[in-house]
């Protein structure tokens, strides 16, 4: 066990007028959207690149910062509103509650936060987004603050492990983690299809969560972090090059998504699942694995690799909603029934690929419909 607990979390939901209707987009992007699992009746884009709001897309630093403030401050405001100490935006997806506030994180004030970690892969201004949050919420002068960039969709889960390590180094502390991707700055106005795909699938969104190792808060926490595992496949050239930010052959910056992304994501998934599986298996599954090994190694049976029934290890799955093909690949690799995939597919449908915050939208979906009960376990992650 890690000794790290999550007090509460919130995800940002943009206002209805920011919905993006794909009929307004190009034929190529419409084709991609229809295959990707996004709702064709509208996910969300910021006003600066929204075809119904902006005459011409604006992707400058100042405009991107407006989106960052809207999304990241909106998520943090909604999170603090759930604790009863801050006026929220009213846009966050709230957990159903009886009689007002949840008992989870009541009374956590901004000045009580000891550690801040923010992330945005591509938009990394100066001052940093972490500094922007410190300024907006007037966090303490001695706060341990860090901003992470360039790590893509994975950081929304990977940084949870970093928060765990920070809490180990700082006992009796509260940490705030704010993952987001700023679509204004990532918008690609060029003509190359490997770059245009990102315009079609990436959407506006972000999240915020409070984690702690304060013994006095344990009884008020919603979740306990049991395991945090990661695998880095950057040693492999194909994996390293399949996603990148930079100029196309015309010199126009954009997010490049190679055709081999699903293949490389599959390799990563297989590696990380192999690493985490022994830690989550039940005793009965260990016995099954031993029987499998005896039959294969000693008796020569032509059995494949042992794969446990993950629905007996975990109660819920919040998997990276990177696209329809990505989720179907994860579903096949883990042999999960469709009902276990519903929160992830719903997150993709309703919000699109929100990069580092996708899995948090999936957990918010579970909570909104009362799917998570006390004592149940959630597997979160499997990201590229």
CSV table of C-alpha atoms in Angstrom, one decimal:
chain,number,residue,atom,x,y,z
A,1,UNK,CA,0.0,0.0,0.0
A,2,UNK,CA,1.2,3.5,-0.7
A,3,UNK,CA,-0.1,5.5,2.2
A,4,UNK,CA,-1.6,8.1,-0.2
A,5,UNK,CA,-5.3,8.8,-0.2
A,6,UNK,CA,-7.5,10.9,-2.5
A,7,UNK,CA,-9.8,13.3,-0.7
A,8,UNK,CA,-11.8,14.2,-3.8
A,9,UNK,CA,-11.6,15.2,-7.4
A,10,UNK,CA,-13.5,17.3,-10.0
A,11,UNK,CA,-13.5,17.4,-13.8
A,12,UNK,CA,-14.2,20.5,-15.8
A,13,UNK,CA,-17.2,20.6,-18.1
A,14,UNK,CA,-17.2,23.5,-20.6
A,15,UNK,CA,-20.4,25.6,-21.1
A,16,UNK,CA,-22.9,24.3,-23.6
A,17,UNK,CA,-22.1,27.1,-26.1
A,18,UNK,CA,-18.6,25.6,-26.6
A,19,UNK,CA,-20.1,22.4,-28.1
A,20,UNK,CA,-18.5,21.5,-31.4
A,21,UNK,CA,-20.7,20.1,-34.1
A,22,UNK,CA,-18.7,18.0,-36.6
A,23,UNK,CA,-20.9,19.0,-39.5
A,24,UNK,CA,-19.0,22.3,-39.4
A,25,UNK,CA,-15.7,20.6,-39.9
A,26,UNK,CA,-13.9,19.3,-43.0
A,27,UNK,CA,-14.9,16.0,-44.6
A,28,UNK,CA,-11.6,14.3,-43.6
A,29,UNK,CA,-12.1,15.3,-39.9
A,30,UNK,CA,-15.7,14.3,-40.0
A,31,UNK,CA,-14.7,10.9,-41.2
A,32,UNK,CA,-12.1,10.6,-38.4
A,33,UNK,CA,-14.6,11.8,-35.8
A,34,UNK,CA,-17.2,9.2,-36.9
A,35,UNK,CA,-14.6,6.4,-36.6
A,36,UNK,CA,-13.2,7.7,-33.3
A,37,UNK,CA,-16.2,7.3,-31.0
A,38,UNK,CA,-16.9,11.0,-30.4
A,39,UNK,CA,-20.4,12.2,-30.2
A,40,UNK,CA,-21.2,13.8,-33.6
A,41,UNK,CA,-23.7,16.1,-31.9
A,42,UNK,CA,-21.1,17.9,-30.0
A,43,UNK,CA,-18.0,17.7,-27.7
A,44,UNK,CA,-16.3,20.9,-26.7
A,45,UNK,CA,-13.8,23.3,-28.2
A,46,UNK,CA,-12.6,26.7,-26.8
A,47,UNK,CA,-14.0,29.8,-28.4
A,48,UNK,CA,-10.7,30.8,-30.1
A,49,UNK,CA,-10.7,27.8,-32.4
A,50,UNK,CA,-14.5,27.1,-32.4
A,51,UNK,CA,-15.8,27.5,-36.0
A,52,UNK,CA,-19.2,28.8,-34.8
A,53,UNK,CA,-17.6,31.5,-32.5
A,54,UNK,CA,-14.3,32.5,-34.1
A,55,UNK,CA,-14.1,33.9,-37.7
A,56,UNK,CA,-10.4,32.8,-37.8
A,57,UNK,CA,-8.7,30.5,-35.3
A,58,UNK,CA,-6.4,32.2,-32.8
A,59,UNK,CA,-3.6,30.1,-31.3
A,60,UNK,CA,-1.3,32.7,-29.8
A,61,UNK,CA,0.1,32.4,-26.2
A,62,UNK,CA,-2.3,35.0,-24.7
A,63,UNK,CA,-5.4,33.2,-26.1
A,64,UNK,CA,-4.1,29.8,-25.0
A,65,UNK,CA,-3.6,31.2,-21.5
A,66,UNK,CA,-7.3,32.2,-21.5
A,67,UNK,CA,-8.3,28.6,-22.1
A,68,UNK,CA,-5.8,27.4,-19.5
A,69,UNK,CA,-7.3,29.7,-16.9
A,70,UNK,CA,-10.8,28.6,-17.8
A,71,UNK,CA,-10.1,24.9,-17.7
A,72,UNK,CA,-7.6,24.5,-14.9
A,73,UNK,CA,-9.0,27.2,-12.6
A,74,UNK,CA,-12.5,25.9,-13.4
A,75,UNK,CA,-11.6,22.3,-12.3
A,76,UNK,CA,-9.8,23.5,-9.1
A,77,UNK,CA,-12.8,25.8,-8.3
A,78,UNK,CA,-15.2,23.0,-8.7
A,79,UNK,CA,-13.0,20.7,-6.5
A,80,UNK,CA,-12.8,23.3,-3.8
A,81,UNK,CA,-16.5,23.9,-4.1
A,82,UNK,CA,-17.0,20.2,-3.3
A,83,UNK,CA,-15.0,20.7,-0.1
A,84,UNK,CA,-17.2,23.6,0.8
A,85,UNK,CA,-14.5,26.3,0.8
A,86,UNK,CA,-14.6,28.0,-2.6
A,87,UNK,CA,-17.3,29.3,-5.1
A,88,UNK,CA,-17.2,26.9,-8.1
A,89,UNK,CA,-17.9,27.5,-11.7
A,90,UNK,CA,-21.0,25.4,-11.7
A,91,UNK,CA,-19.7,23.5,-14.7
A,92,UNK,CA,-18.0,20.6,-13.0
A,93,UNK,CA,-19.4,17.1,-12.9
A,94,UNK,CA,-20.4,16.6,-9.3
A,95,UNK,CA,-20.9,13.4,-7.5
A,96,UNK,CA,-24.5,12.9,-6.4
A,97,UNK,CA,-24.8,13.8,-2.7
A,98,UNK,CA,-27.4,13.8,0.0
A,99,UNK,CA,-28.0,16.7,2.3
A,100,UNK,CA,-25.4,19.0,0.7
A,101,UNK,CA,-21.7,18.4,0.7
A,102,UNK,CA,-19.9,15.1,0.5
A,103,UNK,CA,-18.3,14.0,3.7
A,104,UNK,CA,-15.1,13.4,1.8
A,105,UNK,CA,-13.1,16.6,1.7
A,106,UNK,CA,-15.0,19.1,3.7
A,107,UNK,CA,-13.2,22.3,4.7
A,108,UNK,CA,-9.9,22.0,2.7
A,109,UNK,CA,-8.8,25.6,2.0
A,110,UNK,CA,-6.3,26.7,-0.7
A,111,UNK,CA,-3.8,27.8,2.0
A,112,UNK,CA,-3.7,24.3,3.4
A,113,UNK,CA,-2.3,22.9,0.1
A,114,UNK,CA,1.4,21.9,0.5
A,115,UNK,CA,2.2,20.5,-2.9
A,116,UNK,CA,1.0,21.5,-6.4
A,117,UNK,CA,1.7,19.5,-9.6
A,118,UNK,CA,0.2,20.8,-12.9
A,119,UNK,CA,0.7,19.4,-16.4
A,120,UNK,CA,0.1,20.4,-19.9
A,121,UNK,CA,2.1,18.6,-22.6
A,122,UNK,CA,2.5,21.3,-25.3
A,123,UNK,CA,1.5,24.7,-23.9
A,124,UNK,CA,4.2,25.6,-21.4
A,125,UNK,CA,4.2,29.3,-20.9
A,126,UNK,CA,6.4,31.5,-18.6
A,127,UNK,CA,5.3,32.0,-15.8
A,128,UNK,CA,4.3,28.4,-15.6
A,129,UNK,CA,0.8,27.1,-15.3
A,130,UNK,CA,1.6,26.0,-11.8
A,131,UNK,CA,2.5,29.6,-11.0
A,132,UNK,CA,-0.7,30.8,-12.6
A,133,UNK,CA,-2.7,28.5,-10.3
A,134,UNK,CA,-0.7,29.8,-7.3
A,135,UNK,CA,-1.6,33.3,-8.3
A,136,UNK,CA,-5.3,32.7,-8.9
A,137,UNK,CA,-5.9,30.8,-5.7
A,138,UNK,CA,-3.3,32.6,-3.5
A,139,UNK,CA,-1.5,29.5,-2.5
A,140,UNK,CA,1.2,29.6,0.2
A,141,UNK,CA,4.7,31.0,-0.4
A,142,UNK,CA,6.4,27.8,0.7
A,143,UNK,CA,4.3,25.5,-1.5
A,144,UNK,CA,6.2,22.8,-3.4
A,145,UNK,CA,5.1,23.5,-7.0
A,146,UNK,CA,6.0,21.8,-10.2
A,147,UNK,CA,4.8,21.9,-13.8
A,148,UNK,CA,5.2,18.9,-16.1
A,149,UNK,CA,5.3,19.2,-19.9
A,150,UNK,CA,5.9,17.0,-23.0
A,151,UNK,CA,4.5,13.8,-21.5
A,152,UNK,CA,1.2,13.5,-23.4
A,153,UNK,CA,-1.8,11.6,-22.4
A,154,UNK,CA,0.1,9.4,-19.9
A,155,UNK,CA,0.8,12.0,-17.4
A,156,UNK,CA,-2.7,12.1,-16.0
A,157,UNK,CA,-2.0,8.7,-14.4
A,158,UNK,CA,1.8,8.7,-14.2
A,159,UNK,CA,1.7,11.9,-12.1
A,160,UNK,CA,-0.4,10.1,-9.5
A,161,UNK,CA,2.7,8.1,-8.8
A,162,UNK,CA,4.7,11.3,-8.6
A,163,UNK,CA,2.2,12.7,-6.1
A,164,UNK,CA,2.6,9.5,-4.1
A,165,UNK,CA,6.4,9.9,-4.0
A,166,UNK,CA,6.1,13.6,-3.0
A,167,UNK,CA,3.8,12.7,-0.2
A,168,UNK,CA,6.3,10.1,1.0
A,169,UNK,CA,8.9,12.8,1.1
A,170,UNK,CA,6.5,15.2,2.9
A,171,UNK,CA,4.6,13.5,5.6
A,172,UNK,CA,1.3,15.1,6.9
A,173,UNK,CA,0.7,17.0,3.6
A,174,UNK,CA,-2.0,17.8,1.1
A,175,UNK,CA,-1.2,17.7,-2.7
A,176,UNK,CA,-3.2,19.2,-5.5
A,177,UNK,CA,-2.8,17.7,-9.0
A,178,UNK,CA,-4.2,19.5,-12.1
A,179,UNK,CA,-3.9,17.7,-15.5
A,180,UNK,CA,-5.1,19.4,-18.7
A,181,UNK,CA,-4.2,19.9,-22.3
A,182,UNK,CA,-4.8,23.3,-24.0
A,183,UNK,CA,-6.4,22.7,-27.4
A,184,UNK,CA,-6.1,26.4,-28.5
A,185,UNK,CA,-2.3,26.1,-28.7
A,186,UNK,CA,-2.5,22.6,-30.3
A,187,UNK,CA,-4.8,23.6,-33.2
A,188,UNK,CA,-3.3,22.7,-36.6
A,189,UNK,CA,-4.3,24.9,-39.6
A,190,UNK,CA,-2.4,23.0,-42.1
A,191,UNK,CA,-3.3,20.3,-44.7
A,192,UNK,CA,-1.4,17.1,-43.8
A,193,UNK,CA,-3.6,14.3,-42.6
A,194,UNK,CA,-1.2,12.9,-39.9
A,195,UNK,CA,-1.5,16.3,-38.2
A,196,UNK,CA,-5.2,16.9,-38.9
A,197,UNK,CA,-6.2,13.8,-37.0
A,198,UNK,CA,-5.4,15.6,-33.7
A,199,UNK,CA,-7.9,18.4,-34.6
A,200,UNK,CA,-10.6,15.8,-35.0
A,201,UNK,CA,-10.2,13.9,-31.8
A,202,UNK,CA,-8.6,16.2,-29.1
A,203,UNK,CA,-11.1,18.3,-27.1
A,204,UNK,CA,-11.3,20.8,-24.3
A,205,UNK,CA,-11.1,19.4,-20.8
A,206,UNK,CA,-9.2,19.1,-17.5
A,207,UNK,CA,-9.4,17.8,-13.9
A,208,UNK,CA,-8.2,18.5,-10.4
A,209,UNK,CA,-7.7,16.2,-7.4
A,210,UNK,CA,-6.6,16.5,-3.8
A,211,UNK,CA,-4.4,13.8,-2.3
A,212,UNK,CA,-3.1,13.5,1.2
A,213,UNK,CA,-1.2,11.4,3.7
A,214,UNK,CA,-2.5,13.3,6.7
A,215,UNK,CA,-3.7,10.7,9.3
A,216,UNK,CA,-6.4,13.1,10.5
A,217,UNK,CA,-8.0,13.1,7.0
A,218,UNK,CA,-7.9,9.3,6.3
A,219,UNK,CA,-11.5,8.8,7.4
A,220,UNK,CA,-12.7,11.6,5.1
A,221,UNK,CA,-11.0,10.4,1.9
A,222,UNK,CA,-12.9,8.9,-1.0
A,223,UNK,CA,-10.2,6.6,-2.4
A,224,UNK,CA,-6.9,5.0,-1.4
A,225,UNK,CA,-4.1,4.6,-3.9
A,226,UNK,CA,-3.0,1.0,-3.6
A,227,UNK,CA,-0.6,0.6,-6.5
A,228,UNK,CA,1.0,2.9,-9.1
A,229,UNK,CA,3.0,1.2,-11.9
A,230,UNK,CA,4.4,2.5,-15.1
A,231,UNK,CA,6.4,1.3,-18.1
A,232,UNK,CA,8.4,3.6,-20.4
A,233,UNK,CA,8.8,2.4,-24.0
A,234,UNK,CA,10.8,5.4,-25.2
A,235,UNK,CA,13.9,3.2,-25.8
A,236,UNK,CA,12.2,1.9,-29.0
A,237,UNK,CA,12.5,4.2,-32.0
A,238,UNK,CA,9.0,3.4,-33.3
A,239,UNK,CA,7.4,4.2,-29.9
A,240,UNK,CA,9.5,7.4,-29.5
A,241,UNK,CA,8.5,8.8,-32.9
A,242,UNK,CA,4.8,7.8,-33.2
A,243,UNK,CA,3.5,10.9,-31.5
A,244,UNK,CA,5.2,14.3,-31.6
A,245,UNK,CA,4.7,18.1,-31.6
A,246,UNK,CA,6.4,20.1,-34.3
A,247,UNK,CA,6.3,21.5,-37.8
A,248,UNK,CA,5.0,19.7,-40.9
A,249,UNK,CA,6.8,19.9,-44.2
A,250,UNK,CA,5.3,23.4,-44.7
A,251,UNK,CA,6.6,24.6,-41.4
A,252,UNK,CA,3.3,24.6,-39.6
A,253,UNK,CA,3.3,23.3,-36.0
A,254,UNK,CA,0.9,20.6,-35.0
A,255,UNK,CA,0.5,17.3,-33.2
A,256,UNK,CA,1.7,14.4,-35.4
A,257,UNK,CA,-0.1,11.1,-34.9
A,258,UNK,CA,1.5,8.3,-36.8
A,259,UNK,CA,-0.4,5.4,-38.2
A,260,UNK,CA,1.5,3.0,-35.9
A,261,UNK,CA,0.1,4.7,-32.7
A,262,UNK,CA,-2.3,1.8,-32.0
A,263,UNK,CA,0.4,-0.8,-32.4
A,264,UNK,CA,2.8,1.0,-30.1
A,265,UNK,CA,0.1,1.6,-27.6
A,266,UNK,CA,-0.7,-2.1,-27.7
A,267,UNK,CA,2.9,-3.0,-26.9
A,268,UNK,CA,2.9,-0.5,-24.0
A,269,UNK,CA,-0.4,-1.9,-22.7
A,270,UNK,CA,0.9,-5.5,-22.8
A,271,UNK,CA,4.0,-4.5,-20.8
A,272,UNK,CA,2.3,-2.5,-18.1
A,273,UNK,CA,-0.5,-5.0,-17.6
A,274,UNK,CA,2.2,-7.8,-17.2
A,275,UNK,CA,3.8,-5.6,-14.5
A,276,UNK,CA,0.7,-4.8,-12.6
A,277,UNK,CA,-1.2,-8.1,-12.9
A,278,UNK,CA,0.7,-10.1,-10.2
A,279,UNK,CA,-0.1,-7.4,-7.7
A,280,UNK,CA,-3.9,-7.4,-8.2
A,281,UNK,CA,-4.6,-11.1,-8.7
A,282,UNK,CA,-6.6,-13.0,-6.2
A,283,UNK,CA,-5.3,-16.1,-4.4
A,284,UNK,CA,-7.6,-18.3,-6.6
A,285,UNK,CA,-6.0,-16.8,-9.7
A,286,UNK,CA,-2.5,-17.5,-8.4
A,287,UNK,CA,-3.6,-21.1,-8.1
A,288,UNK,CA,-5.0,-21.0,-11.7
A,289,UNK,CA,-1.7,-19.6,-12.9
A,290,UNK,CA,0.3,-22.3,-11.1
A,291,UNK,CA,-1.9,-25.0,-12.7
A,292,UNK,CA,-1.5,-23.3,-16.1
A,293,UNK,CA,2.3,-23.2,-15.6
A,294,UNK,CA,2.5,-26.9,-14.7
A,295,UNK,CA,0.4,-27.9,-17.7
A,296,UNK,CA,2.5,-25.8,-20.1
A,297,UNK,CA,6.0,-26.3,-18.8
A,298,UNK,CA,5.9,-29.8,-17.3
A,299,UNK,CA,3.2,-31.6,-19.3
A,300,UNK,CA,3.8,-29.9,-22.6
A,301,UNK,CA,0.3,-28.6,-23.2
A,302,UNK,CA,0.0,-26.1,-26.0
A,303,UNK,CA,-1.5,-23.4,-23.8
A,304,UNK,CA,-0.9,-19.7,-24.4
A,305,UNK,CA,0.1,-17.1,-21.8
A,306,UNK,CA,-2.1,-17.2,-18.7
A,307,UNK,CA,-4.4,-14.2,-18.6
A,308,UNK,CA,-6.6,-13.8,-15.5
A,309,UNK,CA,-10.2,-12.7,-15.5
A,310,UNK,CA,-9.6,-9.1,-14.7
A,311,UNK,CA,-13.3,-8.6,-13.7
A,312,UNK,CA,-12.4,-10.8,-10.7
A,313,UNK,CA,-9.4,-8.6,-9.8
A,314,UNK,CA,-11.1,-5.2,-10.2
A,315,UNK,CA,-14.6,-3.9,-9.9
A,316,UNK,CA,-14.3,-1.0,-12.3
A,317,UNK,CA,-12.0,0.2,-15.2
A,318,UNK,CA,-11.2,3.8,-16.1
A,319,UNK,CA,-9.1,3.4,-19.3
A,320,UNK,CA,-7.6,6.0,-21.6
A,321,UNK,CA,-10.3,7.2,-24.0
A,322,UNK,CA,-7.8,8.0,-26.7
A,323,UNK,CA,-10.1,6.8,-29.5
A,324,UNK,CA,-12.5,4.0,-30.4
A,325,UNK,CA,-9.8,1.8,-31.8
A,326,UNK,CA,-7.6,2.4,-28.7
A,327,UNK,CA,-10.4,1.3,-26.3
A,328,UNK,CA,-11.4,-1.7,-28.4
A,329,UNK,CA,-7.8,-2.8,-28.4
A,330,UNK,CA,-7.6,-2.5,-24.6
A,331,UNK,CA,-10.9,-4.3,-24.3
A,332,UNK,CA,-9.7,-7.2,-26.5
A,333,UNK,CA,-6.3,-7.4,-24.7
A,334,UNK,CA,-7.9,-7.6,-21.3
A,335,UNK,CA,-10.9,-9.6,-22.4
A,336,UNK,CA,-13.3,-7.1,-20.7
A,337,UNK,CA,-17.1,-7.2,-21.2
A,338,UNK,CA,-18.7,-4.2,-22.7
A,339,UNK,CA,-20.3,-3.1,-19.4
A,340,UNK,CA,-16.9,-2.7,-17.9
A,341,UNK,CA,-15.8,-0.5,-20.8
A,342,UNK,CA,-18.9,1.7,-20.6
A,343,UNK,CA,-17.4,4.6,-18.5
A,344,UNK,CA,-14.4,4.9,-20.8
A,345,UNK,CA,-16.5,4.8,-24.0
A,346,UNK,CA,-18.9,7.3,-22.5
A,347,UNK,CA,-16.1,9.7,-21.6
A,348,UNK,CA,-14.9,9.5,-25.2
A,349,UNK,CA,-18.4,10.1,-26.6
A,350,UNK,CA,-19.2,13.0,-24.3
A,351,UNK,CA,-15.9,14.8,-24.0
A,352,UNK,CA,-13.6,13.5,-26.8
A,353,UNK,CA,-9.9,12.8,-26.2
A,354,UNK,CA,-9.1,15.2,-23.3
A,355,UNK,CA,-5.5,13.8,-23.2
A,356,UNK,CA,-4.2,13.6,-19.6
A,357,UNK,CA,-7.7,13.9,-18.0
A,358,UNK,CA,-9.6,11.2,-19.9
A,359,UNK,CA,-9.6,8.7,-17.1
A,360,UNK,CA,-10.8,11.2,-14.6
A,361,UNK,CA,-13.9,11.9,-16.7
A,362,UNK,CA,-14.5,8.1,-16.7
A,363,UNK,CA,-14.4,8.0,-12.9
A,364,UNK,CA,-16.7,11.0,-12.8
A,365,UNK,CA,-19.1,9.1,-15.0
A,366,UNK,CA,-19.0,6.2,-12.6
A,367,UNK,CA,-19.7,8.4,-9.6
A,368,UNK,CA,-22.5,10.4,-11.4
A,369,UNK,CA,-24.4,7.1,-11.9
A,370,UNK,CA,-23.6,5.6,-8.5
A,371,UNK,CA,-21.5,2.8,-9.9
A,372,UNK,CA,-18.7,2.8,-7.3
A,373,UNK,CA,-19.5,1.4,-3.8
A,374,UNK,CA,-17.4,1.3,-0.7
A,375,UNK,CA,-14.6,-1.2,-0.7
A,376,UNK,CA,-14.6,-1.6,-4.5
A,377,UNK,CA,-11.4,-1.2,-6.6
A,378,UNK,CA,-10.8,0.8,-9.8
A,379,UNK,CA,-8.1,0.2,-12.3
A,380,UNK,CA,-7.1,3.5,-13.8
A,381,UNK,CA,-4.7,4.0,-16.7
A,382,UNK,CA,-3.4,1.9,-19.6
A,383,UNK,CA,-2.2,5.0,-21.4
A,384,UNK,CA,0.3,5.8,-24.2
